[in-house]
Amino acid sequence: MLVYIENKIKNNSQVLSFIDKFKNIDVVYVDNYKNIFDKKMPVWNKEKTIIFAELKWNCLTQAPEDYGHERFSYFLKNSLNCIFDCRYCFLKWAFVNDFQVYFVNYDDMKEEISLSLENYKKLWLKQRKLRFYSSDYSDNLWMNGFSNFVQEFVPFFEILDGAMMEIRTKSVNIQPLLDLWFIPQNTEIAFSLNPQELIEKYEKWVASLDDRIQAVNILLEKWFKVWLRFLPLLPVENYQQIYWEFIDYIKQKIPMDKISSTFASGLLYTKADYINILKKDPYFDIMYLLEENEDGFVREKKEIRDWFYNQFRQLDKKCMVCLDSESG
Ligand code: SF4
């Protein structure tokens, strides 16, 4: 494995623990990770090349209002790029190359999170939680072996009164969670699920549906807060039959009364992102079923979205929908 490390963080504890853990690596020290990350590199060594760097800008970006549970929330960015390869993913065109970047100045990030929470409490109702969506540009659970994200951030959020973190994942790397010495109250694990035949077609290298269901059930048995995210819902040919069978399967396999909450969303792009994905993948059939909505997003037709939402409300009548009106 080839590892680029910025000089200024060569003594960072996370970097040192990584070097200690992975003996068989080649390390190259660089002044600025962008000297590597902003260059086009061959894709053959994507899984074998990683970068450790300092995040020099904010780790938090405000989510659109009413994005999920709460009116106000933040996306938390601590790493870039994902080992998985979902065909619809915006990461396909977000960066010049595919190397995974791990930002490890965790103390700075924690300070920013604490500050945003303090400001929120001054301005808004104290009884409403401020939500932080992690895995914004990556899959934090999968990457945990390199980042120790769970060990660093789950205990940290536990001491933040009024905050809730979500860790989104399509992996089943739940051991770091099970190894914690407590059951977190301020962290939810959010598993993204789709029918197995669509996983095989559009979500390369992610964990299978059955493996994710098994991980969900293990965490539920241990009283973790688990969230199910049904997204992105894909309007493939015969999608109604495929999703009916999927919902039935979920009902049989997961005790829904133990799930903290559910969330459904179709494909959703800004116009610029939509143009970019079509440039990168002009034969991606599903993209041609999307259209520009009144709200400026490019997404499925309203009747298709409504059909999806109605089905998922039969699974969970409180199922939230992403940046969309309720269809009853
Ligand atoms: S798992 Fe998420 S972040 Fe990773 S490629 Fe798929 S959609 Fe993108």
mmCIF file with all atom_site columns, C-alpha atoms in Angstrom, residues 210-293:
data_model
loop_
_atom_site.group_PDB
_atom_site.id
_atom_site.type_symbol
_atom_site.label_atom_id
_atom_site.label_alt_id
_atom_site.label_comp_id
_atom_site.label_asym_id
_atom_site.label_entity_id
_atom_site.label_seq_id
_atom_site.pdbx_PDB_ins_code
_atom_site.Cartn_x
_atom_site.Cartn_y
_atom_site.Cartn_z
_atom_site.occupancy
_atom_site.B_iso_or_equiv
_atom_site.pdbx_formal_charge
_atom_site.auth_seq_id
_atom_site.auth_comp_id
_atom_site.auth_asym_id
_atom_site.auth_atom_id
_atom_site.pdbx_PDB_model_num
ATOM 1  C CA . ASP A 1 210 ? -28.614 -9.997  3.564   1.00 0.00 ? 210 ASP A CA 1
ATOM 2  C CA . ASP A 1 211 ? -25.309 -9.086  5.195   1.00 0.00 ? 211 ASP A CA 1
ATOM 3  C CA . ARG A 1 212 ? -26.593 -5.603  5.953   1.00 0.00 ? 212 ARG A CA 1
ATOM 4  C CA . ILE A 1 213 ? -29.824 -7.013  7.378   1.00 0.00 ? 213 ILE A CA 1
ATOM 5  C CA . GLN A 1 214 ? -27.768 -9.277  9.596   1.00 0.00 ? 214 GLN A CA 1
ATOM 6  C CA . ALA A 1 215 ? -25.683 -6.272  10.801  1.00 0.00 ? 215 ALA A CA 1
ATOM 7  C CA . VAL A 1 216 ? -28.882 -4.326  11.487  1.00 0.00 ? 216 VAL A CA 1
ATOM 8  C CA . ASN A 1 217 ? -30.260 -7.158  13.596  1.00 0.00 ? 217 ASN A CA 1
ATOM 9  C CA . ILE A 1 218 ? -27.043 -7.622  15.558  1.00 0.00 ? 218 ILE A CA 1
ATOM 10 C CA . LEU A 1 219 ? -27.004 -3.927  16.460  1.00 0.00 ? 219 LEU A CA 1
ATOM 11 C CA . LEU A 1 220 ? -30.709 -3.954  17.352  1.00 0.00 ? 220 LEU A CA 1
ATOM 12 C CA . GLU A 1 221 ? -30.170 -6.890  19.691  1.00 0.00 ? 221 GLU A CA 1
ATOM 13 C CA . LYS A 1 222 ? -27.522 -4.832  21.475  1.00 0.00 ? 222 LYS A CA 1
ATOM 14 C CA . TRP A 1 223 ? -29.881 -1.824  21.703  1.00 0.00 ? 223 TRP A CA 1
ATOM 15 C CA . PHE A 1 224 ? -28.067 0.425   19.259  1.00 0.00 ? 224 PHE A CA 1
ATOM 16 C CA . LYS A 1 225 ? -30.125 3.095   17.528  1.00 0.00 ? 225 LYS A CA 1
ATOM 17 C CA . VAL A 1 226 ? -30.529 1.942   13.945  1.00 0.00 ? 226 VAL A CA 1
ATOM 18 C CA . TRP A 1 227 ? -31.940 3.927   11.094  1.00 0.00 ? 227 TRP A CA 1
ATOM 19 C CA . LEU A 1 228 ? -32.957 2.495   7.711   1.00 0.00 ? 228 LEU A CA 1
ATOM 20 C CA . ARG A 1 229 ? -32.405 4.640   4.667   1.00 0.00 ? 229 ARG A CA 1
ATOM 21 C CA . PHE A 1 230 ? -34.148 3.510   1.510   1.00 0.00 ? 230 PHE A CA 1
ATOM 22 C CA . LEU A 1 231 ? -32.186 5.398   -1.069  1.00 0.00 ? 231 LEU A CA 1
ATOM 23 C CA . PRO A 1 232 ? -31.728 6.108   -3.749  1.00 0.00 ? 232 PRO A CA 1
ATOM 24 C CA . LEU A 1 233 ? -34.957 4.543   -4.961  1.00 0.00 ? 233 LEU A CA 1
ATOM 25 C CA . LEU A 1 234 ? -34.341 3.576   -8.568  1.00 0.00 ? 234 LEU A CA 1
ATOM 26 C CA . PRO A 1 235 ? -37.128 3.657   -11.162 1.00 0.00 ? 235 PRO A CA 1
ATOM 27 C CA . VAL A 1 236 ? -35.833 0.711   -13.178 1.00 0.00 ? 236 VAL A CA 1
ATOM 28 C CA . GLU A 1 237 ? -38.035 -1.328  -15.473 1.00 0.00 ? 237 GLU A CA 1
ATOM 29 C CA . ASN A 1 238 ? -40.540 -3.270  -13.374 1.00 0.00 ? 238 ASN A CA 1
ATOM 30 C CA . TYR A 1 239 ? -39.593 -1.202  -10.323 1.00 0.00 ? 239 TYR A CA 1
ATOM 31 C CA . GLN A 1 240 ? -43.006 -1.628  -8.676  1.00 0.00 ? 240 GLN A CA 1
ATOM 32 C CA . GLN A 1 241 ? -42.732 -5.401  -8.506  1.00 0.00 ? 241 GLN A CA 1
ATOM 33 C CA . ILE A 1 242 ? -39.081 -5.232  -7.420  1.00 0.00 ? 242 ILE A CA 1
ATOM 34 C CA . TYR A 1 243 ? -39.811 -2.822  -4.548  1.00 0.00 ? 243 TYR A CA 1
ATOM 35 C CA . TRP A 1 244 ? -42.994 -4.637  -3.428  1.00 0.00 ? 244 TRP A CA 1
ATOM 36 C CA . GLU A 1 245 ? -40.963 -7.797  -3.008  1.00 0.00 ? 245 GLU A CA 1
ATOM 37 C CA . PHE A 1 246 ? -38.178 -5.848  -1.309  1.00 0.00 ? 246 PHE A CA 1
ATOM 38 C CA . ILE A 1 247 ? -40.520 -4.259  1.231   1.00 0.00 ? 247 ILE A CA 1
ATOM 39 C CA . ASP A 1 248 ? -42.063 -7.636  1.993   1.00 0.00 ? 248 ASP A CA 1
ATOM 40 C CA . TYR A 1 249 ? -38.590 -9.062  2.534   1.00 0.00 ? 249 TYR A CA 1
ATOM 41 C CA . ILE A 1 250 ? -37.604 -6.240  4.892   1.00 0.00 ? 250 ILE A CA 1
ATOM 42 C CA . LYS A 1 251 ? -40.821 -6.798  6.890   1.00 0.00 ? 251 LYS A CA 1
ATOM 43 C CA . GLN A 1 252 ? -39.985 -10.464 7.300   1.00 0.00 ? 252 GLN A CA 1
ATOM 44 C CA . LYS A 1 253 ? -36.328 -9.964  8.222   1.00 0.00 ? 253 LYS A CA 1
ATOM 45 C CA . ILE A 1 254 ? -36.185 -6.829  10.383  1.00 0.00 ? 254 ILE A CA 1
ATOM 46 C CA . PRO A 1 255 ? -38.280 -6.100  13.475  1.00 0.00 ? 255 PRO A CA 1
ATOM 47 C CA . MET A 1 256 ? -39.479 -2.690  12.311  1.00 0.00 ? 256 MET A CA 1
ATOM 48 C CA . ASP A 1 257 ? -40.801 -1.729  15.743  1.00 0.00 ? 257 ASP A CA 1
ATOM 49 C CA . LYS A 1 258 ? -37.191 -1.591  16.967  1.00 0.00 ? 258 LYS A CA 1
ATOM 50 C CA . ILE A 1 259 ? -35.965 0.695   14.172  1.00 0.00 ? 259 ILE A CA 1
ATOM 51 C CA . SER A 1 260 ? -35.428 4.316   15.283  1.00 0.00 ? 260 SER A CA 1
ATOM 52 C CA . SER A 1 261 ? -36.595 5.827   12.038  1.00 0.00 ? 261 SER A CA 1
ATOM 53 C CA . THR A 1 262 ? -36.766 5.374   8.288   1.00 0.00 ? 262 THR A CA 1
ATOM 54 C CA . PHE A 1 263 ? -36.048 7.691   5.421   1.00 0.00 ? 263 PHE A CA 1
ATOM 55 C CA . ALA A 1 264 ? -36.785 7.397   1.711   1.00 0.00 ? 264 ALA A CA 1
ATOM 56 C CA . SER A 1 265 ? -35.433 9.328   -1.216  1.00 0.00 ? 265 SER A CA 1
ATOM 57 C CA . GLY A 1 266 ? -35.247 9.011   -4.943  1.00 0.00 ? 266 GLY A CA 1
ATOM 58 C CA . LEU A 1 267 ? -32.332 10.188  -7.012  1.00 0.00 ? 267 LEU A CA 1
ATOM 59 C CA . LEU A 1 268 ? -31.709 13.861  -6.415  1.00 0.00 ? 268 LEU A CA 1
ATOM 60 C CA . TYR A 1 269 ? -29.198 16.050  -8.236  1.00 0.00 ? 269 TYR A CA 1
ATOM 61 C CA . THR A 1 270 ? -28.528 19.688  -8.723  1.00 0.00 ? 270 THR A CA 1
ATOM 62 C CA . LYS A 1 271 ? -28.666 20.578  -12.403 1.00 0.00 ? 271 LYS A CA 1
ATOM 63 C CA . ALA A 1 272 ? -24.881 20.964  -12.539 1.00 0.00 ? 272 ALA A CA 1
ATOM 64 C CA . ASP A 1 273 ? -24.340 17.528  -10.969 1.00 0.00 ? 273 ASP A CA 1
ATOM 65 C CA . TYR A 1 274 ? -26.849 15.964  -13.332 1.00 0.00 ? 274 TYR A CA 1
ATOM 66 C CA . ILE A 1 275 ? -25.023 17.374  -16.346 1.00 0.00 ? 275 ILE A CA 1
ATOM 67 C CA . ASN A 1 276 ? -21.748 16.088  -14.915 1.00 0.00 ? 276 ASN A CA 1
ATOM 68 C CA . ILE A 1 277 ? -22.958 12.537  -14.368 1.00 0.00 ? 277 ILE A CA 1
ATOM 69 C CA . LEU A 1 278 ? -24.336 12.360  -17.883 1.00 0.00 ? 278 LEU A CA 1
ATOM 70 C CA . LYS A 1 279 ? -21.018 13.582  -19.246 1.00 0.00 ? 279 LYS A CA 1
ATOM 71 C CA . LYS A 1 280 ? -19.218 10.876  -17.292 1.00 0.00 ? 280 LYS A CA 1
ATOM 72 C CA . ASP A 1 281 ? -21.746 8.116   -17.994 1.00 0.00 ? 281 ASP A CA 1
ATOM 73 C CA . PRO A 1 282 ? -23.860 8.976   -21.065 1.00 0.00 ? 282 PRO A CA 1
ATOM 74 C CA . TYR A 1 283 ? -25.334 5.448   -21.306 1.00 0.00 ? 283 TYR A CA 1
ATOM 75 C CA . PHE A 1 284 ? -26.720 5.405   -17.766 1.00 0.00 ? 284 PHE A CA 1
ATOM 76 C CA . ASP A 1 285 ? -30.352 4.636   -18.665 1.00 0.00 ? 285 ASP A CA 1
ATOM 77 C CA . ILE A 1 286 ? -31.992 5.708   -15.377 1.00 0.00 ? 286 ILE A CA 1
ATOM 78 C CA . MET A 1 287 ? -30.664 9.244   -15.755 1.00 0.00 ? 287 MET A CA 1
ATOM 79 C CA . TYR A 1 288 ? -32.957 9.782   -18.736 1.00 0.00 ? 288 TYR A CA 1
ATOM 80 C CA . LEU A 1 289 ? -36.011 9.092   -16.568 1.00 0.00 ? 289 LEU A CA 1
ATOM 81 C CA . LEU A 1 290 ? -35.272 12.101  -14.386 1.00 0.00 ? 290 LEU A CA 1
ATOM 82 C CA . GLU A 1 291 ? -36.530 15.606  -14.993 1.00 0.00 ? 291 GLU A CA 1
ATOM 83 C CA . GLU A 1 292 ? -36.016 19.076  -13.613 1.00 0.00 ? 292 GLU A CA 1
ATOM 84 C CA . ASN A 1 293 ? -38.420 19.727  -10.765 1.00 0.00 ? 293 ASN A CA 1
#
